[in-house]
Amino acid sequence: MDIDNKARIHWACRRGMRELDISIMPFFKYEYDSLSDDDKRLFIRLLECADPDLFNWLMNHGCPEDEELFRMIKLIQNRNKDRGPVEM
């Protein structure tokens, strides 16, 4: 997926599981544009993971073996925490 195809990335962010949507969608909306190109590619790679894995990682019920994916999970959690609740 191309890092500049925001419509397609936005579609990939929609997971159908509310807990994932409230973590991933605001991060994409408010933070994606400020990421480096490498981090954008990493975010897209994270979106290719299965929903149960994403849920567990974002809810701190385990972590990915891939350290870069783990770094992106922590970035999402920290940015969402720092920004606070937002409308989706």
Coordinates of N, CA and C in Angstrom, one line a residue:
M1 N 0.9 -1.2 0.0 CA 0.0 0.0 0.0 C 0.9 1.2 0.0
D2 N 0.6 2.2 -0.8 CA 1.4 3.4 -1.0 C 1.1 4.3 0.2
I3 N 2.2 4.9 0.8 CA 2.1 5.7 2.0 C 1.3 7.0 1.8
D4 N 1.2 7.4 0.5 CA 0.5 8.6 0.2 C -1.0 8.4 -0.2
N5 N -1.4 7.1 -0.3 CA -2.8 6.8 -0.6 C -3.7 6.8 0.7
K6 N -3.9 8.0 1.1 CA -4.6 8.1 2.4 C -6.0 7.6 2.4
A7 N -6.7 7.6 1.3 CA -8.1 7.0 1.3 C -8.0 5.5 1.5
R8 N -7.0 4.8 0.9 CA -6.9 3.4 1.1 C -6.4 3.1 2.5
I9 N -5.5 3.9 3.1 CA -5.0 3.6 4.4 C -6.2 3.9 5.4
H10 N -6.9 4.9 5.2 CA -8.1 5.2 6.1 C -9.0 4.0 6.1
W11 N -9.3 3.4 4.9 CA -10.1 2.2 4.8 C -9.5 1.1 5.6
A12 N -8.2 0.9 5.5 CA -7.5 -0.2 6.2 C -7.6 0.0 7.7
C13 N -7.7 1.2 8.2 CA -7.8 1.5 9.6 C -9.1 1.1 10.2
R14 N -10.1 1.0 9.4 CA -11.5 0.6 9.9 C -11.5 -0.9 10.1
R15 N -11.5 -1.3 11.3 CA -11.3 -2.7 11.7 C -12.6 -3.4 12.0
G16 N -13.7 -2.7 12.3 CA -14.9 -3.4 12.7 C -15.0 -3.9 14.1
M17 N -14.0 -3.6 14.9 CA -13.9 -3.9 16.3 C -13.8 -2.5 17.0
R18 N -14.7 -2.1 17.8 CA -14.8 -0.8 18.3 C -13.5 -0.4 19.1
E19 N -13.0 -1.4 19.8 CA -11.7 -1.1 20.6 C -10.6 -0.8 19.7
L20 N -10.5 -1.4 18.6 CA -9.4 -1.1 17.6 C -9.7 0.2 16.9
D21 N -10.9 0.4 16.6 CA -11.3 1.7 15.9 C -10.9 2.9 16.7
I22 N -11.2 2.8 18.0 CA -10.9 4.0 18.9 C -9.5 4.2 19.2
S23 N -8.6 3.2 18.9 CA -7.2 3.4 19.0 C -6.6 3.8 17.7
I24 N -6.9 3.1 16.6 CA -6.3 3.3 15.3 C -6.8 4.5 14.5
M25 N -8.1 4.7 14.5 CA -8.6 5.8 13.7 C -8.1 7.2 14.1
P26 N -8.2 7.5 15.4 CA -7.7 8.8 15.8 C -6.2 9.0 15.6
F27 N -5.5 8.0 15.8 CA -4.0 8.0 15.5 C -3.8 8.4 14.0
F28 N -4.5 7.7 13.2 CA -4.4 8.0 11.7 C -4.8 9.4 11.4
K29 N -5.9 9.8 12.0 CA -6.5 11.2 11.7 C -5.6 12.3 12.2
Y30 N -5.0 12.2 13.4 CA -4.3 13.3 14.0 C -2.8 13.1 13.9
E31 N -2.2 11.9 13.7 CA -0.8 11.8 13.7 C -0.1 11.3 12.4
Y32 N -0.9 10.7 11.6 CA -0.3 10.1 10.4 C 0.6 11.0 9.6
D33 N 0.1 12.2 9.3 CA 0.8 13.2 8.5 C 2.1 13.6 9.1
S34 N 2.2 13.5 10.4 CA 3.5 14.0 11.1 C 4.5 12.9 11.1
L35 N 4.2 11.7 10.7 CA 5.1 10.5 10.8 C 6.2 10.6 9.7
S36 N 7.3 10.1 9.9 CA 8.3 10.0 8.9 C 7.8 8.9 7.9
D37 N 8.4 8.9 6.7 CA 8.0 8.0 5.7 C 8.2 6.5 6.2
D38 N 9.3 6.3 6.9 CA 9.6 5.0 7.4 C 8.5 4.6 8.4
D39 N 8.1 5.5 9.3 CA 7.0 5.2 10.2 C 5.7 5.0 9.6
K40 N 5.4 5.7 8.5 CA 4.2 5.5 7.7 C 4.2 4.1 7.2
R41 N 5.3 3.6 6.6 CA 5.4 2.3 6.1 C 5.2 1.3 7.2
L42 N 5.7 1.6 8.4 CA 5.6 0.7 9.5 C 4.1 0.7 10.0
F43 N 3.5 1.8 10.0 CA 2.1 1.8 10.4 C 1.2 1.0 9.4
I44 N 1.5 1.1 8.1 CA 0.8 0.3 7.1 C 1.1 -1.2 7.4
R45 N 2.3 -1.5 7.7 CA 2.6 -2.9 8.0 C 1.9 -3.4 9.2
L46 N 1.7 -2.6 10.2 CA 0.9 -2.9 11.4 C -0.5 -3.2 11.0
L47 N -1.1 -2.4 10.1 CA -2.5 -2.6 9.6 C -2.7 -3.9 8.9
E48 N -1.6 -4.5 8.5 CA -1.7 -5.8 7.8 C -1.8 -7.0 8.8
C49 N -1.6 -6.7 10.1 CA -1.7 -7.7 11.1 C -3.2 -8.1 11.4
A50 N -3.4 -9.2 11.9 CA -4.8 -9.7 12.3 C -5.3 -8.9 13.4
D51 N -6.7 -8.7 13.4 CA -7.4 -8.0 14.4 C -7.1 -8.5 15.8
P52 N -7.2 -9.8 16.0 CA -6.9 -10.3 17.4 C -5.5 -9.9 17.9
D53 N -4.6 -10.0 17.0 CA -3.2 -9.6 17.4 C -3.2 -8.1 17.8
L54 N -3.7 -7.3 16.9 CA -3.7 -5.8 17.2 C -4.4 -5.5 18.5
F55 N -5.6 -6.2 18.7 CA -6.3 -5.9 19.9 C -5.5 -6.3 21.1
N56 N -4.9 -7.4 21.1 CA -4.0 -7.9 22.3 C -2.9 -6.9 22.5
W57 N -2.2 -6.5 21.4 CA -1.1 -5.6 21.6 C -1.5 -4.2 22.1
L58 N -2.5 -3.7 21.5 CA -3.0 -2.3 21.9 C -3.5 -2.3 23.3
M59 N -4.1 -3.4 23.8 CA -4.6 -3.5 25.1 C -3.6 -4.1 26.1
N60 N -2.3 -4.2 25.7 CA -1.2 -4.6 26.5 C -1.4 -6.1 27.0
H61 N -2.0 -6.9 26.2 CA -2.1 -8.3 26.5 C -1.1 -9.1 25.6
G62 N 0.1 -8.7 25.7 CA 1.2 -9.3 24.8 C 1.8 -8.2 23.9
C63 N 2.8 -8.6 23.2 CA 3.4 -7.7 22.3 C 3.9 -8.4 21.1
P64 N 4.1 -7.8 19.9 CA 4.6 -8.4 18.7 C 6.0 -8.8 18.9
E65 N 6.4 -9.9 18.3 CA 7.8 -10.3 18.3 C 8.7 -9.3 17.6
D66 N 8.1 -8.7 16.6 CA 8.9 -7.7 15.8 C 9.0 -6.4 16.6
E67 N 10.2 -6.0 16.9 CA 10.5 -4.8 17.7 C 10.0 -3.5 17.1
E68 N 10.1 -3.5 15.8 CA 9.6 -2.3 15.1 C 8.1 -2.1 15.2
L69 N 7.3 -3.2 15.1 CA 5.9 -3.2 15.3 C 5.6 -2.8 16.7
F70 N 6.4 -3.4 17.6 CA 6.1 -3.0 19.0 C 6.4 -1.5 19.3
R71 N 7.4 -1.0 18.6 CA 7.6 0.5 18.7 C 6.4 1.3 18.2
M72 N 5.8 0.8 17.1 CA 4.6 1.5 16.6 C 3.4 1.4 17.5
I73 N 3.3 0.2 18.1 CA 2.2 0.0 19.1 C 2.4 1.1 20.2
K74 N 3.6 1.2 20.7 CA 3.9 2.1 21.8 C 3.6 3.5 21.4
L75 N 4.0 3.9 20.2 CA 3.8 5.2 19.6 C 2.3 5.5 19.6
I76 N 1.5 4.6 19.1 CA 0.1 4.8 19.0 C -0.5 5.0 20.4
Q77 N -0.1 4.1 21.3 CA -0.6 4.3 22.7 C -0.2 5.6 23.3
N78 N 1.0 6.0 23.2 CA 1.5 7.2 23.8 C 0.9 8.5 23.2
R79 N 0.8 8.5 21.8 CA 0.2 9.7 21.2 C -1.3 9.8 21.5
N80 N -2.0 8.7 21.6 CA -3.4 8.7 21.9 C -3.6 9.1 23.4
K81 N -2.7 8.7 24.2 CA -2.8 9.1 25.7 C -2.5 10.6 25.8
D82 N -1.5 11.1 25.1 CA -1.1 12.5 25.2 C -2.2 13.4 24.6
R83 N -2.8 13.0 23.6 CA -3.9 13.8 22.9 C -5.2 13.8 23.7
G84 N -5.5 12.6 24.4 CA -6.7 12.5 25.1 C -7.9 12.1 24.2
P85 N -9.1 12.0 24.7 CA -10.2 11.5 23.9 C -10.6 12.5 22.8
V86 N -11.0 11.9 21.7 CA -11.4 12.7 20.5 C -12.6 12.1 19.9
E87 N -13.3 12.8 19.1 CA -14.4 12.3 18.4 C -13.9 11.5 17.2
M88 N -14.5 10.4 16.8 CA -14.0 9.7 15.7 C -14.7 10.1 14.4

